[in-house]
GROMACS .gro file of C-alpha atoms in nm:
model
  452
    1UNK     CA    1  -0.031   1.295 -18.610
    2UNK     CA    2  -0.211   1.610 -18.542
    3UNK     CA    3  -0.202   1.870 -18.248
    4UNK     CA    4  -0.445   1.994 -18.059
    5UNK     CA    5  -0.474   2.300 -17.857
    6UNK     CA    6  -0.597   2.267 -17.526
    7UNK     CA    7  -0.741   2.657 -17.398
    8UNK     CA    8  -0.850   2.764 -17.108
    9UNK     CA    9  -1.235   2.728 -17.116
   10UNK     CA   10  -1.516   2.950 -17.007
   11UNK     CA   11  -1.622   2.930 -16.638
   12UNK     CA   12  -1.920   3.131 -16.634
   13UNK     CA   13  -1.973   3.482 -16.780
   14UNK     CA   14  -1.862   3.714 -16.513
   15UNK     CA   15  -1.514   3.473 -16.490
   16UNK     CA   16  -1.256   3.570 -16.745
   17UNK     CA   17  -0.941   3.475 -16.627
   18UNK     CA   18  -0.757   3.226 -16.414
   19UNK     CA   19  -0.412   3.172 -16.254
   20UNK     CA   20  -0.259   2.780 -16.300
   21UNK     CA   21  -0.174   2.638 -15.960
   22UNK     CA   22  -0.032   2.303 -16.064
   23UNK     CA   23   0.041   2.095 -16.402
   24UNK     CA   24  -0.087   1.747 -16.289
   25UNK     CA   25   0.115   1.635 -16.646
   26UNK     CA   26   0.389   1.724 -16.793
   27UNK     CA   27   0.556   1.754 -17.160
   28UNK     CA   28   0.534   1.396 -17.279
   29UNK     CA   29   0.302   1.240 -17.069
   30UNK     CA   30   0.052   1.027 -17.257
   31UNK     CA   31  -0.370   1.206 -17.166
   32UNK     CA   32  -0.710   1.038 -17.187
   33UNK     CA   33  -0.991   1.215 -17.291
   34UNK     CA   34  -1.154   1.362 -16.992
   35UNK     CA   35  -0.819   1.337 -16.787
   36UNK     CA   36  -0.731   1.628 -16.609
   37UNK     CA   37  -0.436   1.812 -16.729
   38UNK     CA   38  -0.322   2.084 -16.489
   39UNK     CA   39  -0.505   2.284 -16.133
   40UNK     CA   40  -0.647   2.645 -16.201
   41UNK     CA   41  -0.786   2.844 -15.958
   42UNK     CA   42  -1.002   3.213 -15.978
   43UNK     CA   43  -1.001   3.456 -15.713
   44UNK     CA   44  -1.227   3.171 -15.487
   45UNK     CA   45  -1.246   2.830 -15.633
   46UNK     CA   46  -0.983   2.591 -15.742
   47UNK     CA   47  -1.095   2.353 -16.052
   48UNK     CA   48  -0.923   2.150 -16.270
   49UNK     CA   49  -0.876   2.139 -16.638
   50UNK     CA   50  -0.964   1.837 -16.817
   51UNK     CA   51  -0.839   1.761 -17.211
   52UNK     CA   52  -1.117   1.716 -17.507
   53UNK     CA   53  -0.839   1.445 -17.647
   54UNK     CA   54  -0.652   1.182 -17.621
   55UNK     CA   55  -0.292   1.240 -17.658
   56UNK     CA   56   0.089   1.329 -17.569
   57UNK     CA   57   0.161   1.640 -17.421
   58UNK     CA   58   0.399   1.835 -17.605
   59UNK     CA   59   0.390   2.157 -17.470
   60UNK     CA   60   0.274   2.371 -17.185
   61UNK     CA   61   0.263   2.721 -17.334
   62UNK     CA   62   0.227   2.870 -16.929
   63UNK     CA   63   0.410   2.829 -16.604
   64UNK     CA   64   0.281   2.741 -16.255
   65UNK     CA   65   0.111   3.078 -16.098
   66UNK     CA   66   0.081   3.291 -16.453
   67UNK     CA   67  -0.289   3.451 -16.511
   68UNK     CA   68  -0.438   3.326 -16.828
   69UNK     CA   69  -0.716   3.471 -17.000
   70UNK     CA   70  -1.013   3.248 -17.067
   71UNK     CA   71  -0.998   3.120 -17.496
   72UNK     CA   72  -0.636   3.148 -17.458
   73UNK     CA   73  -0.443   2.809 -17.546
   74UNK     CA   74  -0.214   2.683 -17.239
   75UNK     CA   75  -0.122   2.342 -17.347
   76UNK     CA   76  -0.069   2.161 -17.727
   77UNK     CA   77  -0.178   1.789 -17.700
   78UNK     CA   78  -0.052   1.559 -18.032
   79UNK     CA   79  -0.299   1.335 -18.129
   80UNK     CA   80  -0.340   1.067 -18.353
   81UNK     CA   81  -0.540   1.145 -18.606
   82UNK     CA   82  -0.498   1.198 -18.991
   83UNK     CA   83  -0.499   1.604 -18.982
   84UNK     CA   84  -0.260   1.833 -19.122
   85UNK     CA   85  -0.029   1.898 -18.801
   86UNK     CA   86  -0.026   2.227 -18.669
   87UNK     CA   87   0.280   2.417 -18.703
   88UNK     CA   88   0.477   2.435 -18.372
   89UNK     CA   89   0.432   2.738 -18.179
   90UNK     CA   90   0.734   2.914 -18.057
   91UNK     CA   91   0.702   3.182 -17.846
   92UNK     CA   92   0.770   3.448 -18.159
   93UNK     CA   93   0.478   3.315 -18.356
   94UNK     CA   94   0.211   3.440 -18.065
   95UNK     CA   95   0.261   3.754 -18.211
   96UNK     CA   96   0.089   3.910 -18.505
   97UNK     CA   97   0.263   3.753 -18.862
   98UNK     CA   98   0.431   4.074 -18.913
   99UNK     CA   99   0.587   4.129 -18.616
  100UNK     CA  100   0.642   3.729 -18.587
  101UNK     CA  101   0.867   3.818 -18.927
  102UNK     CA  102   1.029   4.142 -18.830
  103UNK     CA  103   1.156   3.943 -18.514
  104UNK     CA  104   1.265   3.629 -18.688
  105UNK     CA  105   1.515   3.886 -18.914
  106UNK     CA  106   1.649   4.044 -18.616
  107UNK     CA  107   1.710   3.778 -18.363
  108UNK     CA  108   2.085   3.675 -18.471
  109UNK     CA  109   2.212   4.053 -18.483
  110UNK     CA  110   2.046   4.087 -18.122
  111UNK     CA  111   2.222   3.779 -18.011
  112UNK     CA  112   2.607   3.874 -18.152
  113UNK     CA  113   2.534   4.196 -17.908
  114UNK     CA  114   2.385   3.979 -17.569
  115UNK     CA  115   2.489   3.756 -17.312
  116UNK     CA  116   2.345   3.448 -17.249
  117UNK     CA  117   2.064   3.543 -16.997
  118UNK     CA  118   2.023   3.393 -16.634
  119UNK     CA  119   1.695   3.506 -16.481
  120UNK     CA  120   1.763   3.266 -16.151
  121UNK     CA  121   1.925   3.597 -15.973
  122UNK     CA  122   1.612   3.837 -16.051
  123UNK     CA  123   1.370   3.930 -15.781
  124UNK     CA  124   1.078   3.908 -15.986
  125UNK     CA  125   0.854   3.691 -16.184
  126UNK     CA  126   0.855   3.645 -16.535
  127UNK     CA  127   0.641   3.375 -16.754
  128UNK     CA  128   0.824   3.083 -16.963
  129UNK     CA  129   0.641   3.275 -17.232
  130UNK     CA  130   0.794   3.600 -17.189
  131UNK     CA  131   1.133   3.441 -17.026
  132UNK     CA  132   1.126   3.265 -17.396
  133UNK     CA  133   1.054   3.577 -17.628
  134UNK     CA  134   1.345   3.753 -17.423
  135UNK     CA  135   1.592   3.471 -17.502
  136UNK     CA  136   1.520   3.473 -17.859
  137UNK     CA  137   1.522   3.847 -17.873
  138UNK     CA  138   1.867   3.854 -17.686
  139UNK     CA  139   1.657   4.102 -17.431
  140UNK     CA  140   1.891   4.131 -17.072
  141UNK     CA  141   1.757   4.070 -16.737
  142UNK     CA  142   1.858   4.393 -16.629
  143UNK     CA  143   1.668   4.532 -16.935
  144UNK     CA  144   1.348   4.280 -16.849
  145UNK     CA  145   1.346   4.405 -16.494
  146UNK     CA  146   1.289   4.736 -16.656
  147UNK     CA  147   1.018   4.699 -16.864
  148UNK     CA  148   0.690   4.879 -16.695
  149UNK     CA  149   0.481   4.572 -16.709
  150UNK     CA  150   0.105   4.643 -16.739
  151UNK     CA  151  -0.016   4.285 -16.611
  152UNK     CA  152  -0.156   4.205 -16.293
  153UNK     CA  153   0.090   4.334 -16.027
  154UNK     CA  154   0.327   4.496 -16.255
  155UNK     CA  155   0.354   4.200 -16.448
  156UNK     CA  156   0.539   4.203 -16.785
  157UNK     CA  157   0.300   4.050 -17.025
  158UNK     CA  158   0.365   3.937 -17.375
  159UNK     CA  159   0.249   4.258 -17.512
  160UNK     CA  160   0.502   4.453 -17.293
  161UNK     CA  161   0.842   4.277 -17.419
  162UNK     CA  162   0.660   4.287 -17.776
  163UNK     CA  163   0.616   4.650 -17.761
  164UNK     CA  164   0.970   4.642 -17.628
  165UNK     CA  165   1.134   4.551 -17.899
  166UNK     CA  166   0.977   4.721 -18.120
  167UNK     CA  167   1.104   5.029 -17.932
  168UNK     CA  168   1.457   4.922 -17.902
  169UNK     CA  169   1.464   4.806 -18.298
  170UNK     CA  170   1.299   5.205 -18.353
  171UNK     CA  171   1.594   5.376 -18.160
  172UNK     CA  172   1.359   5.489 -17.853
  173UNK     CA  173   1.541   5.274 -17.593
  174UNK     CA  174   1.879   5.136 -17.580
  175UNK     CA  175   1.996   4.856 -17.744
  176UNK     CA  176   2.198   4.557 -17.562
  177UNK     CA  177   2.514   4.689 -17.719
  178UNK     CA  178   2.468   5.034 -17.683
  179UNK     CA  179   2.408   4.977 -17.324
  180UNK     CA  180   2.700   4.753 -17.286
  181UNK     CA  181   2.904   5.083 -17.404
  182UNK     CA  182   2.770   5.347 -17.226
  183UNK     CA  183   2.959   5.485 -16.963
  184UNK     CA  184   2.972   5.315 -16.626
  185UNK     CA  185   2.774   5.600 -16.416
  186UNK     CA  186   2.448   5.544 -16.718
  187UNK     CA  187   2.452   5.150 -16.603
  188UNK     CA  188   2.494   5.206 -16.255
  189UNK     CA  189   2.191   5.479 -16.244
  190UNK     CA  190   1.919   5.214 -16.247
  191UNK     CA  191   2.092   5.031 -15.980
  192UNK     CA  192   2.062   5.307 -15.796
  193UNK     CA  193   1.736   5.414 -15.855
  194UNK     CA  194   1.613   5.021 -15.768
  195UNK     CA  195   1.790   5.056 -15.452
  196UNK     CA  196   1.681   5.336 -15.345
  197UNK     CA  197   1.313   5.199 -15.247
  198UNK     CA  198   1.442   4.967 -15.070
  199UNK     CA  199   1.686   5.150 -14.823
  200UNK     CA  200   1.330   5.323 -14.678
  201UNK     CA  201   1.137   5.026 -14.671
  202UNK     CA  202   1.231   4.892 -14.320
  203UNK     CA  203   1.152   5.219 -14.170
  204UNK     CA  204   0.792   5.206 -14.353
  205UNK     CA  205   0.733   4.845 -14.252
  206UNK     CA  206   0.855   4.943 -13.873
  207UNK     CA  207   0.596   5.248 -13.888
  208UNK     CA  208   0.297   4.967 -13.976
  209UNK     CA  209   0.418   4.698 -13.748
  210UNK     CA  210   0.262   4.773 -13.395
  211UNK     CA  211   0.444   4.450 -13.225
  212UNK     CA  212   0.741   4.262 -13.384
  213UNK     CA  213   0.697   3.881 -13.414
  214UNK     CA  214   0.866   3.726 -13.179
  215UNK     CA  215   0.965   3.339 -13.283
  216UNK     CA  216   1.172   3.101 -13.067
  217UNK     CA  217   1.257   2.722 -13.138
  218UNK     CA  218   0.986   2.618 -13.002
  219UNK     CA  219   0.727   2.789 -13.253
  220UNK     CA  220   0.637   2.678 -13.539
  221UNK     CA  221   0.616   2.859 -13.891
  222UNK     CA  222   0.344   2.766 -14.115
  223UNK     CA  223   0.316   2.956 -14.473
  224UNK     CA  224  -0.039   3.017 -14.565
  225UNK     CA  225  -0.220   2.844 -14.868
  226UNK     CA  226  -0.311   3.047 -15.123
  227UNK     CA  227  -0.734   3.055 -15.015
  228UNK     CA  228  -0.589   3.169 -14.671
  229UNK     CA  229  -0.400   3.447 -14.844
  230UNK     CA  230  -0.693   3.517 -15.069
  231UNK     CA  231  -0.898   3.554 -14.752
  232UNK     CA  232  -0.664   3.801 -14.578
  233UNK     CA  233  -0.631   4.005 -14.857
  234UNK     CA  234  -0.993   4.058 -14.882
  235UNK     CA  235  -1.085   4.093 -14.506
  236UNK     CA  236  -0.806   4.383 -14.516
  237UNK     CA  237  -0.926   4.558 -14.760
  238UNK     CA  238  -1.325   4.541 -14.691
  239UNK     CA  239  -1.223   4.704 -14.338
  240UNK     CA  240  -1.043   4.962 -14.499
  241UNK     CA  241  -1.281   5.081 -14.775
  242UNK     CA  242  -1.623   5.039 -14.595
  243UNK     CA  243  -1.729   5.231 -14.262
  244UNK     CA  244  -1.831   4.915 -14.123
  245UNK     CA  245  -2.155   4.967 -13.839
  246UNK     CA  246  -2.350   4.672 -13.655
  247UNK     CA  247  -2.724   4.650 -13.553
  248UNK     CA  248  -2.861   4.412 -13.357
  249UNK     CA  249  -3.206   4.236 -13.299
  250UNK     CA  250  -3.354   3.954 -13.087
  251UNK     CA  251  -3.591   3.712 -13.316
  252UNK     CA  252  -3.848   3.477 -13.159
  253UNK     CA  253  -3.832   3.174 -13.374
  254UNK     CA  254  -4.038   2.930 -13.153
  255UNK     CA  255  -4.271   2.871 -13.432
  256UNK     CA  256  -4.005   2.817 -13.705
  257UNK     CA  257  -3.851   2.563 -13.452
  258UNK     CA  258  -4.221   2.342 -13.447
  259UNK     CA  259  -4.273   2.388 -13.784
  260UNK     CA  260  -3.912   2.261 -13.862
  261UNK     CA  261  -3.962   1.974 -13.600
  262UNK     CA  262  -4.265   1.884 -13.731
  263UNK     CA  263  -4.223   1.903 -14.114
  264UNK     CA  264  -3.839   1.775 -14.180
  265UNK     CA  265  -3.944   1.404 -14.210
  266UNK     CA  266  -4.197   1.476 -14.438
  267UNK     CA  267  -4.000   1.679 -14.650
  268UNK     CA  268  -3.712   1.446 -14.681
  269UNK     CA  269  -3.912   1.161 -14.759
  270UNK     CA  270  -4.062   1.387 -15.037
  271UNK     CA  271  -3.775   1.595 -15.160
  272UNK     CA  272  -3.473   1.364 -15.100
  273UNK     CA  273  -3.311   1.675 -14.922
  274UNK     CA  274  -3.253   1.757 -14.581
  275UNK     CA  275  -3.476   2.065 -14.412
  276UNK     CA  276  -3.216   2.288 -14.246
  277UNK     CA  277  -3.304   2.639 -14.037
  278UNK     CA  278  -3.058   2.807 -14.329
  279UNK     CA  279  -3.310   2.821 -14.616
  280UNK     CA  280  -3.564   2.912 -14.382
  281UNK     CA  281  -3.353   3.258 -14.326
  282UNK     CA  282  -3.268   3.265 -14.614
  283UNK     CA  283  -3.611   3.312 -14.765
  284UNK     CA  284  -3.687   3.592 -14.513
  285UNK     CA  285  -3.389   3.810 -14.622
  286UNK     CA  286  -3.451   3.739 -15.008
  287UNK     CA  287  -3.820   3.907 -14.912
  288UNK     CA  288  -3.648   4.213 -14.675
  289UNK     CA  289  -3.407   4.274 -15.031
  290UNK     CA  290  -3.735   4.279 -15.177
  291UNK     CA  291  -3.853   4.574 -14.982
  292UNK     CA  292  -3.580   4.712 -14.936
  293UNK     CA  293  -3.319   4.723 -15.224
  294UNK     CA  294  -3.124   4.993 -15.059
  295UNK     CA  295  -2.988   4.740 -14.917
  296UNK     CA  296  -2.895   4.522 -15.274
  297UNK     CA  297  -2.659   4.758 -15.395
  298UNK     CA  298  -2.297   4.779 -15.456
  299UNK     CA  299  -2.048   5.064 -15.445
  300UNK     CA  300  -1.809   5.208 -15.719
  301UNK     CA  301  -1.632   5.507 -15.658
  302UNK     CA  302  -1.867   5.785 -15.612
  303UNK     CA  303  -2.120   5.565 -15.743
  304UNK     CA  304  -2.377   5.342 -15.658
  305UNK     CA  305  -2.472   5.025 -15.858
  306UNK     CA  306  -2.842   4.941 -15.790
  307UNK     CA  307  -2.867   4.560 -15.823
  308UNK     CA  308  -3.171   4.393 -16.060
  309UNK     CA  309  -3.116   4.099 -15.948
  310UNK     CA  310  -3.142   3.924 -15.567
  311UNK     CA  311  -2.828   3.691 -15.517
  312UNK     CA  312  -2.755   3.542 -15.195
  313UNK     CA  313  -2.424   3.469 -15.086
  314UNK     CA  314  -2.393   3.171 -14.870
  315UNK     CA  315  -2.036   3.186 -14.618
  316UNK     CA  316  -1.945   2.846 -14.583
  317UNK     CA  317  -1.701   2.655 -14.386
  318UNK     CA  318  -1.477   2.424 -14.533
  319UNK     CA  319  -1.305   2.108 -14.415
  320UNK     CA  320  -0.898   2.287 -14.394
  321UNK     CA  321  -1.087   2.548 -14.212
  322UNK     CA  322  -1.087   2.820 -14.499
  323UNK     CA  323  -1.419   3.047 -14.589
  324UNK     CA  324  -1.608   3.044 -14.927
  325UNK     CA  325  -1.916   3.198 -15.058
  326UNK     CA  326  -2.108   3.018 -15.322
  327UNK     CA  327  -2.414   3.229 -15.473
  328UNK     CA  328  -2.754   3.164 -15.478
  329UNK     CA  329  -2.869   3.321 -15.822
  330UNK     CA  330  -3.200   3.490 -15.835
  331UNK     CA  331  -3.328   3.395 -15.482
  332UNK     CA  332  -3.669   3.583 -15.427
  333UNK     CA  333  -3.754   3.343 -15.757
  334UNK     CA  334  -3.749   3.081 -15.531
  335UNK     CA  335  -4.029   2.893 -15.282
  336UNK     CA  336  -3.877   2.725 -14.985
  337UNK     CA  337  -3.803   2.369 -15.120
  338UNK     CA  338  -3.573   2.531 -15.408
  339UNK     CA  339  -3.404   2.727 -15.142
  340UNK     CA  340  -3.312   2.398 -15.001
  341UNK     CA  341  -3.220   2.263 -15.261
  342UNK     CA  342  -3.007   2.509 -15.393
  343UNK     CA  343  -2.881   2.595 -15.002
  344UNK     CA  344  -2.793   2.189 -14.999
  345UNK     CA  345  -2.614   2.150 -15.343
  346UNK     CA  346  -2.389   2.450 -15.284
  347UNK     CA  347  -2.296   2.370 -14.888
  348UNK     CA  348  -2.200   1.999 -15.024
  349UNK     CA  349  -2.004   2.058 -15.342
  350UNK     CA  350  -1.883   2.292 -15.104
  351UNK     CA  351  -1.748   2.085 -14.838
  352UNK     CA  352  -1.679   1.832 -15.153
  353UNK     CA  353  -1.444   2.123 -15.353
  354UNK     CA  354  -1.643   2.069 -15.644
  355UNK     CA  355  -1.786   2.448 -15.685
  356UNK     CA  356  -1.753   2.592 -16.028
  357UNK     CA  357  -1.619   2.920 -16.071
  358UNK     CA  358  -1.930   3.100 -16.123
  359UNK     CA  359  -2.022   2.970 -15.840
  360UNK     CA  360  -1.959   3.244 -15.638
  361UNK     CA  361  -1.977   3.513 -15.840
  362UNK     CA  362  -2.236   3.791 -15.871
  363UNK     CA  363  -2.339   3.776 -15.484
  364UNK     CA  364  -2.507   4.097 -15.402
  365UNK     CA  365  -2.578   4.061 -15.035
  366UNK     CA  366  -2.468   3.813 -14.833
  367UNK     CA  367  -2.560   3.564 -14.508
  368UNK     CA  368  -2.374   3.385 -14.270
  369UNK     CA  369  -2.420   3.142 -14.018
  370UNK     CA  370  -2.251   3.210 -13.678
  371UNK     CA  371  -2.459   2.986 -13.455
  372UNK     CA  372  -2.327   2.670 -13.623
  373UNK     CA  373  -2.071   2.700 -13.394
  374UNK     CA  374  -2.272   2.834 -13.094
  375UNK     CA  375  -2.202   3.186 -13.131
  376UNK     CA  376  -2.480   3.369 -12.979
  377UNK     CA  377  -2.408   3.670 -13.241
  378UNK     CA  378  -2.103   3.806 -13.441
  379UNK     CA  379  -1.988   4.103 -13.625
  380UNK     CA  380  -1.908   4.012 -13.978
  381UNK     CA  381  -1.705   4.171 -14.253
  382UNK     CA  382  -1.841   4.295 -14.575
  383UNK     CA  383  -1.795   4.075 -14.842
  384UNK     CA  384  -1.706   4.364 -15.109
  385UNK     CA  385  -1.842   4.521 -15.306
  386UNK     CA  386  -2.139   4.438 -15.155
  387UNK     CA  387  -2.285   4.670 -14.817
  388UNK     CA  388  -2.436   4.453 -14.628
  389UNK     CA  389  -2.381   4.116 -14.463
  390UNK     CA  390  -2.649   3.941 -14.215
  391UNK     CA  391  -2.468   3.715 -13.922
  392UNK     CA  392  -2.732   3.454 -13.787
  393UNK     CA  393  -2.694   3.345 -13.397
  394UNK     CA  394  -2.759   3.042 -13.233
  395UNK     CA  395  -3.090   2.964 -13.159
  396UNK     CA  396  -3.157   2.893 -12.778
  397UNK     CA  397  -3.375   2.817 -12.532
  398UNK     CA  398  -3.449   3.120 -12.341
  399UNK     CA  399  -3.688   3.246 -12.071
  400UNK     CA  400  -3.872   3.511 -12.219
  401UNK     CA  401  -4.153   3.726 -12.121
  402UNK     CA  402  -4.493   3.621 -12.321
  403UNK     CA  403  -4.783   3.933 -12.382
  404UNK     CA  404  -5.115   3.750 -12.347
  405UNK     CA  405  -5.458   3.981 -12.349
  406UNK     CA  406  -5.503   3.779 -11.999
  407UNK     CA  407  -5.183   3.975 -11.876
  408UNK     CA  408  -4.786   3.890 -11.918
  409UNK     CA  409  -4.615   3.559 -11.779
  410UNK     CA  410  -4.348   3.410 -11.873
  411UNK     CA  411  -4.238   3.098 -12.061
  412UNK     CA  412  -3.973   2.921 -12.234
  413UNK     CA  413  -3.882   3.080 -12.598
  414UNK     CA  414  -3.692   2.994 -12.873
  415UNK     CA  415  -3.480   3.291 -12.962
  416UNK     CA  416  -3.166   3.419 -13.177
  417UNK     CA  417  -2.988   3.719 -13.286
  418UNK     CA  418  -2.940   3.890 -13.579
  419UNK     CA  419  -2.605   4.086 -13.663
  420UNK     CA  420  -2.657   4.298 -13.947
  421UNK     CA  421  -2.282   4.479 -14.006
  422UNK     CA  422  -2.350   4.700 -14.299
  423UNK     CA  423  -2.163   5.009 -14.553
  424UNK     CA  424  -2.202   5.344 -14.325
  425UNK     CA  425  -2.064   5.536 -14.657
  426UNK     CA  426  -2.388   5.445 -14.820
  427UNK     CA  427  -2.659   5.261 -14.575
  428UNK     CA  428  -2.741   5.483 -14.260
  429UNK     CA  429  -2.877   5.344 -13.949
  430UNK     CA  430  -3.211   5.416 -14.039
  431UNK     CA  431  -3.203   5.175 -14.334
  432UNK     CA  432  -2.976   4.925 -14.153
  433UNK     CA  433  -3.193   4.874 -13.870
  434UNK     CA  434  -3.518   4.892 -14.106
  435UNK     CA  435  -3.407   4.607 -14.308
  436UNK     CA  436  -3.274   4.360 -14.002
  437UNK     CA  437  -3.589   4.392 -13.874
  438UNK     CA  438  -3.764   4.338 -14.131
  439UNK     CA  439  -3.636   4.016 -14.166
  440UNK     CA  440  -3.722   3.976 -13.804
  441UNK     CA  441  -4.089   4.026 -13.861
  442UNK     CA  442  -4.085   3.797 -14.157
  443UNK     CA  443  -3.939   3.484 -13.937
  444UNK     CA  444  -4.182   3.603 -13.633
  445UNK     CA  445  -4.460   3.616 -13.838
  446UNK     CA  446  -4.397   3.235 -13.985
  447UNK     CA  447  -4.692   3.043 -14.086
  448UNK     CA  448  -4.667   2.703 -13.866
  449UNK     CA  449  -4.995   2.563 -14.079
  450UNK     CA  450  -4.776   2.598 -14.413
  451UNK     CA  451  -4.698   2.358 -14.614
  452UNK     CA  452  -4.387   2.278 -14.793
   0.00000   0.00000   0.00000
């Protein structure tokens, strides 16, 4: 038999890490190559990991919800095979040799001094990985719930309990024992200190609730999933970091609308794709970015990040009701039929929930689509870190007044608006405007003798 390590594996370059949502097997289920082993999801998409091997799973090496770092190994798969098996990994042996030794020698004198630990009555979260290197090292909870951990949201990592230990073996914290000895007020302190937090915290949360909740037996309570959480998160904190400002314009599309009607059969029969209004806009704001890459920027700090490169973020709706952006890469590169292609694929493995991580990463400015469900115009939120996002209306039929050199009449138009909700720490209205009309002129100014 042999053992294979399944890791985590790369999901495009700017995605290094990803949190497990679900272990679709568990420890001594038989896999098939190819057969997906557990749920992942980055900060947008949700994917699943498949293994290389066929095998038995014999151990999962991370819990449900911890972050893992893409190359790291999160499950060991034994194979048949006629390899030299790996040695079993235990939870000491992720360290470097030395310190895997130095730990080995010290865990029974740790243990003599310890209680068995119970981690069921701590308030916060802990690994299986670091729950594991705390049982063997006879570390407390009360001592775990201590440790400063430098993971994502104060999360002890491996590292932290590592470094840990070493401390407590080198005299610069406490041991188990000598904690278990010191007088009562010393063990109480921290108590006290933890409490102390939480004794203000109504009042805080009173200050920054402007209407309580009411809920009666009639309501119903619905936790949100975790791309609904996501979502609020980010909407929060776009609103509070970028001076958010609107302009508006009026676009005459009539000619876009003919060419559309008169084209799409054509280009279907050709292309084996579907000729939507979305690429259509979509080409016009790649060429405004073009002129104006003011506007294709990010902010840092005090500092601006001029982008090189044009990618279009797409808002999408999907079927549960929940938002995504998938990323057209490089889109001034592209004519009109790859804009509809590339618009089609991502809007149906979209809908499908078969984007790739990478998928939506990189956007630099972004579009959305507010008429698909007859909203004349809207007043999106910055996707951040990006300053600008472009909200297109529905298009209607609308009397409009028509300049002729014979004198004005009028006629019936087909018009829409443009919402273009952009960074007022970094874009002024004088750029703002400038660019959503610009995009204006290029969808007035369409070409209905083009071809496709």
């Amino acid at each position: 038999m042999a053992r294979f390590e399944l890791k985590l594996p790369k999901m495009g370059e700017s995605v290094a890490e990803a949190t497990i949502t679900n272990w679709l097997k568990e420890v001594g289920d038989k896999i098939e190559a190819d057969e997906a082993v557990l749920e992942i999801a980055t900060d947008k998409v949700d994917s699943e990991v498949p293994s290389e091997v066929s095998g038995i799973l014999v151990e999962q090496l991370f819990g449900k919800d911890d972050l893992v770092q893409v190359g790291q190994t999160i499950a060991i798969i034994e194979t048949e095979g006629g390899d030299e098996p790996a040695a079993k990994i235990a939870p000491q042996e992720i360290a470097a040799p030395a310190e895997a030794i130095e730990i080995e020698k010290s865990i029974e004198a740790v243990k003599e001094n310890t209680a068995p630990q119970d981690f069921s009555g701590s308030e916060k979260f802990f690994s299986p990985l670091v729950k594991n290197i705390a049982k063997e090292e006879g570390v407390s909870v009360i001592e775990l719930e201590n440790i400063q951990g430098s993971g994502k949201d104060g999360r002890v990592t491996k590292e932290d309990i590592l470094k840990y230990i070493d401390d407590r073996k080198s005299g610069v914290v406490q041991t188990p024992k000598a904690v278990e000895e010191a007088p009562k007020p010393a063990v109480e302190a921290p108590k006290v200190v933890a409490e102390t937090p939480k004794a203000a915290e109504p009042a805080v949360q009173k200050s920054q609730q402007a209407v309580p909740v009411s809920v009666n037996g009639a309501d119903e309570i619905v936790e949100m999933d975790r791309m609904r959480k996501l979502i609020s998160g980010y909407m929060v904190a776009s609103v509070q970091t970028s001076a958010h400002v609107q302009s508006f314009i009026e676009v005459d599309v009539t000619n876009i609308v003919k060419w559309r009607d008169k084209v799409k059969a054509a280009f279907e029969k050709r292309e084996g794709e579907k000729l939507t209004f979305t690429p259509i806009m979509m080409e016009a704001v790649a060429k405004a970015l073009k002129d104006f890459p003011g506007m294709n920027i990010s902010v840092d700090g005090d500092y601006i990040i001029k982008k090189k490169n044009i990618n279009l973020g797409m808002a999408a709706a999907l079927p549960n009701g929940n938002l995504i952006v998938p990323v057209i890469k490089n889109a001034d590169q592209l004519n009109l039929v790859g804009m509809a292609k590339a618009v089609n694929d991502l809007g149906n493995r979209a809908k499908a929930g078969k984007l790739k991580p990478d998928d939506t990463q990189g956007g630099t400015y972004t579009v959305t689509n507010v008429g698909t469900f007859g909203s004349v115009f809207g007043t999106p939120i910055i996707n951040q870190p990006q300053v600008g996002i472009l909200a297109l209306g529905a298009i209607r039929k609308v009397p409009a007044v028509i300049e002729t050199p014979e004198g004005d009449f009028i006629g019936i138009r087909q018009k829409m608006f443009l919402s273009h909700s952009y960074d007022h720490r970094v874009v002024d209205g004088a750029l703002g405007g400038s660019f959503v009309k610009r995009v204006a002129e290029y969808l007035e100014a369409f070409d209905v003798d083009r071809d496709f």
